[in-house]
């Protein structure tokens, strides 16, 4: 199911997205093993909203981002941007998709060509799309101002002459150079010092408001996701465990995994009392995930039905809040349903 379907056409709609990666068999002629990186993920993002995706490393959140950009080709699934399906004869072409949808990665240095100055790096995209050199460089200087870097001071520099925070601002400027509608931020502030991270997050919020942008914000940091997001998708071993408004997820979490994730985050407030047990252990091997509910091997409420039957993402009464847990599905056979 798509957990937040509305009558309006969402900017981005994703249905049943799936990607399994083959891994080398341990012995010749042995069974073909697959890592189930993303396994049937559905979501929509409305124009002007920020969807946060959280989960431990290996949950499939970064693979999901790469599938959306078609940096990796999905096994199955439908992706539509503003109602136009991707890679269909009647749909949006890949080149146009990548203009309207830009991505910023965690490693600010690897994303920039070390031999290009900052201004030429930012001008590269518009040049590739046909803008003449001077026009593209002029636009690059405007974008530098937009990300609060002085074009005269920073435009002629090379990436190694910038701090991590300045490089990431240049990456935002590059991402904005083709006037995208959706920006995917994949752990884009995770490598920055906390004080710089706060400044960059505020910049992102200002850009979103001023340029009417839509964000997909991927992070393992629950505090940051709470700060920037309107809605949140919680992933575990390639599956969606819970979806809801930021208020639902952070104040009324229903999935034991979401509750445990929230209980595991550090809090500076001594009055905050943990209601759920924090997460213990590591996620199981994604090559051979547990049957039924993938979280059952770490869940304090697991019962027989959790091993036998996979819980589907199930809409709750609160509009737009959906959970994949047998305890939230009446008649599922779980004693707490
Ligand atoms: Fe726990 Fe069962 Fe719910 Fe999975 S379905 S989260 S194992 S109670």
XYZ file of C-alpha atoms and ligand atoms in Angstrom:
345
model
C 0.000 0.000 0.000
C 1.050 3.564 -0.426
C 0.817 4.848 3.150
C -0.103 8.435 2.428
C -2.114 8.432 -0.787
C -4.072 11.638 -1.341
C -6.212 12.842 -4.208
C -3.527 15.372 -5.271
C -0.727 14.237 -7.572
C 2.384 13.990 -5.386
C 5.656 15.414 -6.676
C 7.269 11.994 -6.272
C 5.414 8.712 -6.122
C 7.178 5.402 -5.495
C 5.416 2.048 -5.670
C 6.759 -1.391 -4.841
C 10.408 -0.411 -5.309
C 12.632 -3.463 -5.113
C 16.331 -4.181 -5.545
C 18.067 -7.436 -4.671
C 21.825 -7.615 -5.273
C 23.414 -10.960 -6.149
C 26.404 -11.982 -4.010
C 29.028 -14.591 -4.878
C 28.033 -18.126 -3.925
C 30.222 -19.471 -1.133
C 30.913 -22.672 -3.071
C 30.936 -23.552 -6.735
C 27.454 -24.539 -7.861
C 26.008 -23.399 -4.519
C 22.712 -21.529 -4.277
C 22.572 -18.017 -5.723
C 22.476 -15.640 -2.783
C 20.808 -12.234 -2.877
C 21.025 -9.221 -0.578
C 17.491 -7.902 -0.248
C 18.552 -4.253 -0.065
C 15.167 -2.690 -0.878
C 12.133 -4.921 -0.802
C 8.795 -3.443 -1.814
C 9.009 0.178 -0.683
C 6.108 2.606 -1.282
C 5.917 6.321 -0.517
C 4.840 9.697 -1.870
C 6.353 13.135 -1.337
C 4.117 16.163 -1.709
C 5.413 19.324 -3.368
C 7.138 21.591 -0.816
C 7.417 18.901 1.868
C 10.403 17.126 3.392
C 10.283 13.369 3.805
C 12.896 12.019 6.216
C 14.076 8.416 5.900
C 15.651 6.898 9.017
C 17.019 3.520 9.985
C 20.267 1.837 10.956
C 23.033 1.472 8.396
C 22.206 -1.247 5.873
C 18.436 -0.653 6.128
C 18.228 0.343 2.460
C 17.780 4.100 2.770
C 20.764 5.086 0.602
C 19.999 2.353 -1.945
C 16.469 3.781 -2.169
C 17.932 7.205 -3.028
C 20.168 5.748 -5.743
C 17.242 3.797 -7.193
C 15.200 6.991 -7.432
C 17.978 8.692 -9.406
C 18.444 5.537 -11.515
C 22.097 5.414 -10.469
C 21.086 1.804 -9.785
C 18.344 0.246 -11.915
C 15.449 -1.147 -9.828
C 14.397 -4.801 -10.254
C 10.758 -3.745 -10.046
C 8.749 -0.735 -9.028
C 7.185 2.397 -10.392
C 8.625 5.860 -9.892
C 6.704 8.897 -11.106
C 7.764 12.536 -10.912
C 4.811 14.896 -10.934
C 2.642 12.109 -12.349
C 5.083 11.234 -15.160
C 6.457 7.673 -14.900
C 10.196 7.188 -15.245
C 11.692 5.091 -18.067
C 8.411 4.559 -19.907
C 7.736 5.521 -23.510
C 5.135 8.083 -22.375
C 7.076 9.172 -19.297
C 9.930 11.376 -18.209
C 13.368 10.809 -19.750
C 16.334 9.996 -17.553
C 18.175 13.215 -18.456
C 15.139 15.307 -17.516
C 14.580 13.273 -14.329
C 18.152 13.988 -13.246
C 17.685 17.674 -13.944
C 14.537 17.895 -11.856
C 15.881 15.596 -9.136
C 19.354 16.340 -7.753
C 21.325 14.555 -5.062
C 23.865 15.684 -2.448
C 26.040 13.012 -0.827
C 27.810 12.772 2.513
C 31.363 13.033 1.135
C 31.641 16.672 0.120
C 35.127 16.227 -1.372
C 34.410 13.180 -3.569
C 31.476 14.967 -5.229
C 33.675 17.795 -6.597
C 36.223 17.640 -9.411
C 39.541 18.594 -7.738
C 40.777 20.194 -10.985
C 37.857 22.602 -11.363
C 37.474 25.863 -9.474
C 34.339 26.261 -7.408
C 32.692 28.534 -9.965
C 33.445 26.135 -12.840
C 32.181 23.163 -10.812
C 28.852 24.896 -10.259
C 28.689 26.070 -13.895
C 29.358 22.537 -15.181
C 25.712 21.366 -15.075
C 24.225 24.384 -16.890
C 27.087 24.188 -19.466
C 26.262 20.501 -20.077
C 22.637 21.561 -20.633
C 23.607 24.095 -23.280
C 24.167 27.389 -21.395
C 27.072 29.477 -22.718
C 30.177 29.792 -20.539
C 29.680 33.347 -19.275
C 25.994 32.870 -18.535
C 26.695 29.634 -16.652
C 29.502 31.275 -14.631
C 27.274 34.245 -13.821
C 24.612 31.862 -12.548
C 27.260 30.019 -10.526
C 28.236 33.277 -8.797
C 24.570 33.960 -7.948
C 24.270 30.478 -6.481
C 27.375 30.984 -4.363
C 25.740 34.060 -2.841
C 22.583 32.029 -2.278
C 24.511 29.457 -0.214
C 26.168 32.319 1.720
C 29.645 32.094 0.175
C 31.205 35.270 -1.244
C 31.648 34.631 -5.021
C 34.789 36.817 -5.253
C 36.427 35.030 -2.346
C 35.319 31.430 -2.971
C 34.603 31.258 -6.727
C 38.288 30.991 -7.817
C 39.229 28.425 -5.140
C 39.722 24.684 -5.610
C 37.936 22.100 -3.427
C 41.024 21.378 -1.287
C 41.117 25.074 -0.311
C 37.696 24.845 1.386
C 36.515 23.505 4.738
C 34.034 20.585 4.832
C 31.116 22.931 5.518
C 32.122 25.268 2.656
C 32.506 22.314 0.267
C 29.048 21.068 1.171
C 27.623 24.548 0.487
C 29.276 24.363 -2.954
C 27.626 20.964 -3.467
C 24.228 22.497 -2.639
C 24.919 25.280 -5.136
C 25.822 22.659 -7.778
C 22.641 20.728 -7.001
C 20.561 23.898 -7.420
C 22.232 25.020 -10.659
C 19.710 23.188 -12.860
C 16.724 24.443 -10.850
C 15.574 21.033 -9.576
C 12.191 20.437 -7.968
C 13.376 17.707 -5.611
C 16.710 17.477 -3.815
C 17.802 14.179 -2.249
C 20.113 14.779 0.702
C 21.839 11.519 1.560
C 23.564 11.959 4.946
C 24.484 15.381 3.540
C 25.273 16.951 6.933
C 26.465 13.821 8.758
C 30.200 14.434 8.262
C 30.104 18.017 9.553
C 30.982 19.244 13.056
C 27.868 19.857 15.132
C 28.218 23.670 15.082
C 28.671 23.704 11.286
C 25.879 21.148 10.875
C 23.407 23.512 12.554
C 24.365 26.387 10.217
C 24.082 24.156 7.143
C 20.694 22.787 8.275
C 19.395 26.337 8.692
C 20.692 27.156 5.211
C 18.845 24.118 3.820
C 15.617 25.232 5.469
C 16.025 28.776 4.055
C 16.714 27.445 0.542
C 13.689 25.187 0.718
C 11.437 28.084 1.682
C 12.901 30.615 -0.775
C 13.087 28.288 -3.796
C 9.938 26.209 -3.063
C 12.031 23.030 -2.959
C 11.016 19.534 -1.913
C 13.510 17.389 0.008
C 14.099 13.716 0.588
C 16.322 13.787 3.661
C 18.165 10.577 4.519
C 19.986 10.323 7.827
C 20.775 7.978 10.680
C 20.490 10.983 13.044
C 16.969 11.031 14.472
C 17.342 14.495 15.994
C 18.299 16.050 12.661
C 15.465 14.249 10.834
C 12.979 15.510 13.422
C 14.201 19.066 12.910
C 13.905 19.133 9.107
C 11.077 16.729 8.200
C 7.329 17.002 7.694
C 6.898 13.237 7.361
C 9.156 10.330 8.272
C 9.632 6.836 6.848
C 11.295 4.275 9.123
C 13.141 1.467 7.299
C 14.532 -1.837 8.566
C 16.291 -4.466 6.427
C 14.895 -3.093 3.166
C 11.289 -2.703 4.331
C 9.149 0.176 5.561
C 8.269 -0.385 9.225
C 6.370 2.840 9.887
C 5.349 6.028 8.119
C 3.779 9.134 9.599
C 3.924 12.846 10.263
C 6.950 13.918 12.263
C 4.611 14.349 15.232
C 3.202 10.802 14.923
C 6.618 9.220 14.580
C 8.327 11.132 17.393
C 5.433 11.458 19.850
C 3.162 8.505 19.033
C 5.418 5.812 17.515
C 3.554 2.512 17.118
C 6.170 0.153 15.726
C 8.480 -1.512 18.289
C 11.444 -0.750 15.995
C 10.632 2.976 15.866
C 10.135 2.971 19.640
C 13.496 1.241 20.180
C 15.295 3.588 17.759
C 13.917 6.606 19.598
C 14.824 5.083 22.960
C 18.395 4.573 21.692
C 19.063 8.178 20.753
C 21.117 10.209 23.176
C 19.177 12.821 25.111
C 20.712 15.795 26.940
C 17.497 16.230 28.921
C 17.623 14.384 32.298
C 13.815 14.557 32.542
C 13.337 12.469 29.398
C 12.332 8.985 30.553
C 12.685 6.000 28.239
C 9.459 4.076 27.808
C 10.709 1.476 25.327
C 13.870 -0.613 25.585
C 16.698 0.692 23.432
C 17.897 -1.361 20.475
C 20.300 -4.174 21.258
C 22.509 -6.141 18.873
C 22.933 -5.680 15.152
C 20.397 -6.160 12.358
C 20.373 -9.731 10.945
C 22.072 -10.646 7.677
C 20.142 -9.102 4.747
C 21.090 -12.121 2.585
C 18.817 -14.327 4.587
C 16.443 -12.059 6.528
C 14.118 -13.528 9.172
C 10.815 -14.972 7.944
C 7.594 -13.097 8.692
C 8.418 -9.797 10.387
C 12.046 -8.910 9.724
C 12.336 -7.235 13.123
C 11.161 -10.292 15.079
C 14.659 -11.456 16.145
C 15.143 -8.185 18.057
C 11.541 -7.498 19.086
C 10.428 -7.920 22.722
C 6.823 -8.573 21.581
C 7.495 -11.264 18.950
C 4.994 -14.148 18.922
C 4.378 -17.131 16.656
C 2.423 -15.126 14.080
C 5.403 -12.772 13.654
C 7.536 -15.686 12.446
C 4.899 -17.116 10.121
C 3.317 -14.070 8.479
C 4.816 -10.858 7.216
C 2.867 -7.846 8.565
C 1.761 -5.534 5.762
C 1.992 -1.761 6.108
C -1.373 -0.989 7.669
C -3.039 2.446 7.850
C -4.015 3.543 11.364
C -6.923 5.781 12.211
C -4.671 8.843 12.430
C -4.576 10.130 8.855
C -1.361 9.254 7.080
C 0.041 7.091 9.884
C 0.851 3.503 8.852
C 2.606 0.653 10.651
C 3.834 -2.807 9.644
C 3.291 -4.713 12.901
C 0.834 -7.469 13.838
C 0.050 -5.655 17.094
C -1.549 -2.870 15.025
C -3.624 -5.184 12.815
C -6.839 -6.361 14.466
C -7.432 -10.083 14.042
C -3.783 -10.702 13.088
C -3.432 -13.435 15.725
C -1.060 -11.437 17.935
C -2.203 -11.401 21.578
C -1.807 -7.588 21.756
C -3.624 -6.875 18.478
Fe 7.419 -7.295 16.860
Fe 5.721 -9.020 15.761
Fe 5.301 -6.401 15.520
Fe 7.312 -7.571 14.218
S 5.118 -7.934 13.916
S 7.401 -5.677 15.332
S 7.954 -9.105 15.715
S 5.281 -7.611 17.403
